[in-house]
mmCIF file of C-alpha atoms in Angstrom:
data_model
loop_
_atom_site.group_PDB
_atom_site.id
_atom_site.type_symbol
_atom_site.label_atom_id
_atom_site.label_comp_id
_atom_site.label_asym_id
_atom_site.label_seq_id
_atom_site.Cartn_x
_atom_site.Cartn_y
_atom_site.Cartn_z
ATOM 1 C CA UNK A 1 7.299 11.022 -22.239
ATOM 2 C CA UNK A 2 5.319 8.860 -19.966
ATOM 3 C CA UNK A 3 3.579 10.319 -16.774
ATOM 4 C CA UNK A 4 4.086 7.207 -14.891
ATOM 5 C CA UNK A 5 8.033 6.277 -15.430
ATOM 6 C CA UNK A 6 8.952 2.063 -15.570
ATOM 7 C CA UNK A 7 12.405 0.950 -16.438
ATOM 8 C CA UNK A 8 12.781 0.103 -20.368
ATOM 9 C CA UNK A 9 13.679 -3.814 -19.570
ATOM 10 C CA UNK A 10 14.472 -5.870 -16.330
ATOM 11 C CA UNK A 11 15.763 -9.588 -16.781
ATOM 12 C CA UNK A 12 16.513 -12.505 -14.752
ATOM 13 C CA UNK A 13 17.268 -16.144 -14.606
ATOM 14 C CA UNK A 14 15.038 -18.610 -14.061
ATOM 15 C CA UNK A 15 13.548 -18.904 -10.392
ATOM 16 C CA UNK A 16 14.945 -15.265 -9.426
ATOM 17 C CA UNK A 17 12.780 -12.913 -8.322
ATOM 18 C CA UNK A 18 12.900 -9.289 -10.264
ATOM 19 C CA UNK A 19 11.011 -6.305 -9.620
ATOM 20 C CA UNK A 20 9.190 -3.465 -11.931
ATOM 21 C CA UNK A 21 9.347 0.595 -10.340
ATOM 22 C CA UNK A 22 6.599 3.031 -11.596
ATOM 23 C CA UNK A 23 7.546 6.509 -10.550
ATOM 24 C CA UNK A 24 4.564 8.502 -10.558
ATOM 25 C CA UNK A 25 3.877 12.095 -9.256
ATOM 26 C CA UNK A 26 1.273 14.015 -6.421
ATOM 27 C CA UNK A 27 -1.341 13.797 -9.153
ATOM 28 C CA UNK A 28 -1.775 9.862 -9.404
ATOM 29 C CA UNK A 29 -0.416 7.817 -7.520
ATOM 30 C CA UNK A 30 1.035 10.187 -4.674
ATOM 31 C CA UNK A 31 -2.411 11.636 -4.895
ATOM 32 C CA UNK A 32 -4.123 8.293 -3.875
ATOM 33 C CA UNK A 33 -5.331 6.686 -7.052
ATOM 34 C CA UNK A 34 -5.082 3.004 -7.245
ATOM 35 C CA UNK A 35 -2.230 1.560 -9.378
ATOM 36 C CA UNK A 36 -2.501 -1.660 -11.674
ATOM 37 C CA UNK A 37 -0.675 -3.945 -13.940
ATOM 38 C CA UNK A 38 -1.117 -5.537 -16.769
ATOM 39 C CA UNK A 39 1.213 -8.282 -19.107
ATOM 40 C CA UNK A 40 1.486 -8.137 -22.619
ATOM 41 C CA UNK A 41 2.410 -10.698 -24.948
ATOM 42 C CA UNK A 42 3.115 -9.290 -28.483
ATOM 43 C CA UNK A 43 0.093 -10.017 -30.811
ATOM 44 C CA UNK A 44 -2.322 -10.399 -28.010
ATOM 45 C CA UNK A 45 -4.487 -8.164 -25.687
ATOM 46 C CA UNK A 46 -3.220 -6.896 -22.401
ATOM 47 C CA UNK A 47 -4.357 -9.449 -19.665
ATOM 48 C CA UNK A 48 -4.905 -7.568 -16.271
ATOM 49 C CA UNK A 49 -2.448 -8.757 -13.572
ATOM 50 C CA UNK A 50 -2.661 -6.833 -10.612
ATOM 51 C CA UNK A 51 -5.136 -4.451 -9.572
ATOM 52 C CA UNK A 52 -5.217 -2.215 -6.186
ATOM 53 C CA UNK A 53 -1.417 -2.729 -5.757
ATOM 54 C CA UNK A 54 -1.671 -6.120 -4.646
ATOM 55 C CA UNK A 55 -5.152 -8.056 -6.025
ATOM 56 C CA UNK A 56 -4.755 -10.473 -8.876
ATOM 57 C CA UNK A 57 -7.245 -11.524 -10.980
ATOM 58 C CA UNK A 58 -8.597 -15.263 -10.637
ATOM 59 C CA UNK A 59 -5.906 -17.003 -12.554
ATOM 60 C CA UNK A 60 -3.058 -15.114 -11.760
ATOM 61 C CA UNK A 61 -0.506 -17.218 -9.795
ATOM 62 C CA UNK A 62 0.455 -15.885 -6.644
ATOM 63 C CA UNK A 63 4.203 -15.262 -7.725
ATOM 64 C CA UNK A 64 3.025 -12.171 -8.810
ATOM 65 C CA UNK A 65 2.846 -9.210 -6.193
ATOM 66 C CA UNK A 66 2.491 -5.667 -5.938
ATOM 67 C CA UNK A 67 3.699 -2.963 -3.677
ATOM 68 C CA UNK A 68 3.110 0.870 -3.178
ATOM 69 C CA UNK A 69 4.863 3.231 -1.482
ATOM 70 C CA UNK A 70 4.497 6.849 -1.733
ATOM 71 C CA UNK A 71 4.562 8.452 -5.369
ATOM 72 C CA UNK A 72 5.950 4.787 -6.583
ATOM 73 C CA UNK A 73 4.371 1.287 -6.934
ATOM 74 C CA UNK A 74 6.257 -1.823 -7.790
ATOM 75 C CA UNK A 75 5.779 -5.218 -9.715
ATOM 76 C CA UNK A 76 7.538 -7.821 -7.943
ATOM 77 C CA UNK A 77 7.704 -11.566 -9.340
ATOM 78 C CA UNK A 78 9.254 -14.556 -8.005
ATOM 79 C CA UNK A 79 10.215 -17.906 -9.014
ATOM 80 C CA UNK A 80 10.845 -16.222 -12.803
ATOM 81 C CA UNK A 81 8.935 -18.536 -15.407
ATOM 82 C CA UNK A 82 10.051 -18.097 -19.552
ATOM 83 C CA UNK A 83 6.229 -17.924 -19.884
ATOM 84 C CA UNK A 84 6.674 -14.735 -17.851
ATOM 85 C CA UNK A 85 8.834 -12.798 -20.273
ATOM 86 C CA UNK A 86 6.518 -10.213 -21.716
ATOM 87 C CA UNK A 87 5.995 -6.353 -21.167
ATOM 88 C CA UNK A 88 4.801 -5.339 -17.937
ATOM 89 C CA UNK A 89 2.754 -1.947 -17.910
ATOM 90 C CA UNK A 90 1.484 0.135 -14.720
ATOM 91 C CA UNK A 91 -1.887 2.463 -15.183
ATOM 92 C CA UNK A 92 -3.203 4.801 -13.161
ATOM 93 C CA UNK A 93 -6.044 7.909 -12.778
ATOM 94 C CA UNK A 94 -4.174 11.598 -13.663
ATOM 95 C CA UNK A 95 -5.991 14.550 -12.253
ATOM 96 C CA UNK A 96 -3.788 16.938 -13.720
ATOM 97 C CA UNK A 97 -4.707 15.438 -16.821
ATOM 98 C CA UNK A 98 -7.937 14.520 -15.939
ATOM 99 C CA UNK A 99 -7.953 11.039 -17.221
ATOM 100 C CA UNK A 100 -6.192 7.258 -17.040
ATOM 101 C CA UNK A 101 -2.285 7.151 -17.635
ATOM 102 C CA UNK A 102 -0.263 3.911 -18.381
ATOM 103 C CA UNK A 103 3.659 3.821 -17.846
ATOM 104 C CA UNK A 104 6.499 3.405 -20.792
ATOM 105 C CA UNK A 105 6.171 -0.638 -20.034
ATOM 106 C CA UNK A 106 8.747 -2.744 -19.020
ATOM 107 C CA UNK A 107 10.138 -5.400 -21.103
ATOM 108 C CA UNK A 108 10.864 -8.641 -18.817
ATOM 109 C CA UNK A 109 13.426 -11.305 -20.392
ATOM 110 C CA UNK A 110 14.091 -14.419 -18.960
ATOM 111 C CA UNK A 111 17.346 -14.992 -19.286
ATOM 112 C CA UNK B 1 -18.964 -14.433 -20.253
ATOM 113 C CA UNK B 2 -18.097 -11.294 -20.837
ATOM 114 C CA UNK B 3 -16.041 -10.235 -24.300
ATOM 115 C CA UNK B 4 -15.894 -7.599 -26.548
ATOM 116 C CA UNK B 5 -15.470 -8.102 -30.453
ATOM 117 C CA UNK B 6 -13.683 -5.672 -32.665
ATOM 118 C CA UNK B 7 -14.386 -5.093 -36.404
ATOM 119 C CA UNK B 8 -11.511 -5.797 -38.599
ATOM 120 C CA UNK B 9 -7.999 -4.147 -39.472
ATOM 121 C CA UNK B 10 -8.602 -0.581 -41.594
ATOM 122 C CA UNK B 11 -6.208 1.098 -44.244
ATOM 123 C CA UNK B 12 -6.678 4.801 -44.652
ATOM 124 C CA UNK B 13 -4.944 7.734 -46.378
ATOM 125 C CA UNK B 14 -3.750 11.081 -44.183
ATOM 126 C CA UNK B 15 -6.379 13.613 -43.496
ATOM 127 C CA UNK B 16 -9.432 10.163 -43.728
ATOM 128 C CA UNK B 17 -11.059 9.591 -40.664
ATOM 129 C CA UNK B 18 -11.482 5.760 -39.447
ATOM 130 C CA UNK B 19 -14.310 4.094 -37.429
ATOM 131 C CA UNK B 20 -13.873 0.779 -35.431
ATOM 132 C CA UNK B 21 -16.359 -0.914 -33.536
ATOM 133 C CA UNK B 22 -16.458 -2.854 -30.183
ATOM 134 C CA UNK B 23 -19.405 -5.320 -29.859
ATOM 135 C CA UNK B 24 -20.217 -6.550 -26.267
ATOM 136 C CA UNK B 25 -21.662 -9.533 -25.116
ATOM 137 C CA UNK B 26 -22.261 -11.525 -21.950
ATOM 138 C CA UNK B 27 -23.581 -9.013 -19.421
ATOM 139 C CA UNK B 28 -26.092 -6.092 -19.454
ATOM 140 C CA UNK B 29 -24.371 -3.697 -22.244
ATOM 141 C CA UNK B 30 -25.391 -0.454 -19.921
ATOM 142 C CA UNK B 31 -23.375 -1.484 -16.753
ATOM 143 C CA UNK B 32 -20.000 -1.287 -17.875
ATOM 144 C CA UNK B 33 -18.263 1.825 -19.459
ATOM 145 C CA UNK B 34 -16.363 0.833 -22.128
ATOM 146 C CA UNK B 35 -12.530 2.653 -22.756
ATOM 147 C CA UNK B 36 -10.019 2.861 -25.109
ATOM 148 C CA UNK B 37 -6.540 1.995 -25.422
ATOM 149 C CA UNK B 38 -4.096 1.884 -28.188
ATOM 150 C CA UNK B 39 -0.407 0.907 -28.898
ATOM 151 C CA UNK B 40 1.013 2.442 -31.885
ATOM 152 C CA UNK B 41 4.622 0.036 -33.189
ATOM 153 C CA UNK B 42 7.071 0.275 -30.823
ATOM 154 C CA UNK B 43 5.114 2.237 -28.309
ATOM 155 C CA UNK B 44 3.385 1.900 -25.205
ATOM 156 C CA UNK B 45 0.179 1.765 -24.099
ATOM 157 C CA UNK B 46 -2.187 5.146 -24.375
ATOM 158 C CA UNK B 47 -5.072 5.623 -22.896
ATOM 159 C CA UNK B 48 -7.976 7.576 -25.552
ATOM 160 C CA UNK B 49 -10.931 8.320 -23.635
ATOM 161 C CA UNK B 50 -13.993 6.060 -22.502
ATOM 162 C CA UNK B 51 -18.086 5.855 -22.545
ATOM 163 C CA UNK B 52 -20.775 5.212 -20.523
ATOM 164 C CA UNK B 53 -23.227 2.929 -22.671
ATOM 165 C CA UNK B 54 -25.949 3.815 -20.002
ATOM 166 C CA UNK B 55 -26.422 7.658 -21.616
ATOM 167 C CA UNK B 56 -23.870 8.088 -24.021
ATOM 168 C CA UNK B 57 -21.648 10.477 -21.965
ATOM 169 C CA UNK B 58 -17.633 10.264 -23.251
ATOM 170 C CA UNK B 59 -14.499 11.682 -21.458
ATOM 171 C CA UNK B 60 -11.374 12.038 -23.321
ATOM 172 C CA UNK B 61 -8.020 12.365 -23.197
ATOM 173 C CA UNK B 62 -6.800 15.677 -23.633
ATOM 174 C CA UNK B 63 -4.670 15.171 -26.235
ATOM 175 C CA UNK B 64 -7.447 13.339 -28.288
ATOM 176 C CA UNK B 65 -10.287 15.903 -27.979
ATOM 177 C CA UNK B 66 -11.607 17.365 -30.639
ATOM 178 C CA UNK B 67 -10.108 14.443 -33.299
ATOM 179 C CA UNK B 68 -11.859 11.336 -31.582
ATOM 180 C CA UNK B 69 -15.339 10.500 -31.278
ATOM 181 C CA UNK B 70 -16.846 7.719 -29.096
ATOM 182 C CA UNK B 71 -20.524 6.814 -29.440
ATOM 183 C CA UNK B 72 -22.807 3.613 -28.696
ATOM 184 C CA UNK B 73 -25.965 1.751 -30.115
ATOM 185 C CA UNK B 74 -27.363 0.037 -27.479
ATOM 186 C CA UNK B 75 -29.795 -1.589 -29.517
ATOM 187 C CA UNK B 76 -26.501 -4.172 -30.920
ATOM 188 C CA UNK B 77 -24.593 -3.983 -27.583
ATOM 189 C CA UNK B 78 -22.155 -1.752 -29.424
ATOM 190 C CA UNK B 79 -19.900 0.885 -28.908
ATOM 191 C CA UNK B 80 -17.675 3.333 -31.912
ATOM 192 C CA UNK B 81 -15.004 5.439 -31.815
ATOM 193 C CA UNK B 82 -14.054 7.267 -34.447
ATOM 194 C CA UNK B 83 -10.750 9.331 -35.053
ATOM 195 C CA UNK B 84 -10.974 12.101 -37.744
ATOM 196 C CA UNK B 85 -7.789 13.776 -39.704
ATOM 197 C CA UNK B 86 -5.834 10.625 -39.414
ATOM 198 C CA UNK B 87 -2.098 11.107 -39.748
ATOM 199 C CA UNK B 88 0.925 8.208 -39.619
ATOM 200 C CA UNK B 89 1.288 8.122 -36.183
ATOM 201 C CA UNK B 90 -2.050 7.348 -35.382
ATOM 202 C CA UNK B 91 -0.908 4.011 -37.145
ATOM 203 C CA UNK B 92 -1.985 1.537 -33.874
ATOM 204 C CA UNK B 93 -3.443 -1.369 -32.497
ATOM 205 C CA UNK B 94 -6.619 -0.015 -31.237
ATOM 206 C CA UNK B 95 -8.208 -1.607 -28.258
ATOM 207 C CA UNK B 96 -11.609 -0.930 -26.564
ATOM 208 C CA UNK B 97 -11.642 -2.572 -23.137
ATOM 209 C CA UNK B 98 -13.849 -2.460 -19.616
ATOM 210 C CA UNK B 99 -13.877 -2.834 -16.218
ATOM 211 C CA UNK B 100 -16.093 -4.931 -14.428
ATOM 212 C CA UNK B 101 -14.127 -5.460 -10.881
ATOM 213 C CA UNK B 102 -16.607 -3.779 -8.894
ATOM 214 C CA UNK B 103 -15.174 -0.872 -6.805
ATOM 215 C CA UNK B 104 -12.096 -0.492 -8.673
ATOM 216 C CA UNK B 105 -11.164 1.011 -12.125
ATOM 217 C CA UNK B 106 -8.683 -1.578 -13.855
ATOM 218 C CA UNK B 107 -9.246 -2.623 -17.273
ATOM 219 C CA UNK B 108 -9.918 -6.379 -16.757
ATOM 220 C CA UNK B 109 -11.713 -7.429 -20.340
ATOM 221 C CA UNK B 110 -10.228 -6.370 -23.738
ATOM 222 C CA UNK B 111 -11.308 -6.838 -27.352
ATOM 223 C CA UNK B 112 -8.775 -8.608 -29.229
ATOM 224 C CA UNK B 113 -7.459 -5.334 -31.254
ATOM 225 C CA UNK B 114 -7.918 -3.712 -34.385
ATOM 226 C CA UNK B 115 -5.043 -2.471 -36.219
ATOM 227 C CA UNK B 116 -5.465 0.744 -38.386
ATOM 228 C CA UNK B 117 -2.881 2.170 -40.647
ATOM 229 C CA UNK B 118 -2.437 5.357 -41.798
ATOM 230 C CA UNK B 119 -0.500 5.405 -44.830
ATOM 231 C CA UNK B 120 -0.334 7.298 -48.280
#
């Protein structure tokens, strides 16, 4: 069971907005540790999508945005496109485990 | 540009050990820590640990302490991750990754992954 909880799947039609939640606790997100998001397509290496809640690496479209509130964070995708169909993971640091942790991942399906 | 190149796929028997390499290029090897992350079939990403190529110091995830060893060779800009006492649950794609974004601990550069299969 992952320390960070994500919904197994979300879906939306092209052009719609979807959000992915990442719920942690007082030993990770709630303790102020950064949350990062990755996009993972089968057969490829994960790709950093968002770091520090709402910072996008170069090349990541502004359709992706992040936020954080208390012990949770979320990733929003607006104007959903077919190419966004992938698995998305949140990641943070956990002081109880003294290490980095990932959520279990959320599969985004474009209907 | 910063790149991480991993060694090829491995097939091992239960109880054996495997050593995966990750060769860094495009930057000063000792500048960035290198992490290891794995993904078992149908599972999510799992952090194994990190090595500081500068002094070789390591931190391992609690789950893997005693069974995973990370080392580095500064002469070839390569880090190694060895897993011992392999079991079927260790079948996974193993990735090395590094953090080049200053001030953040986000893994922005990844190797291509190494498939390790543990099977009798």
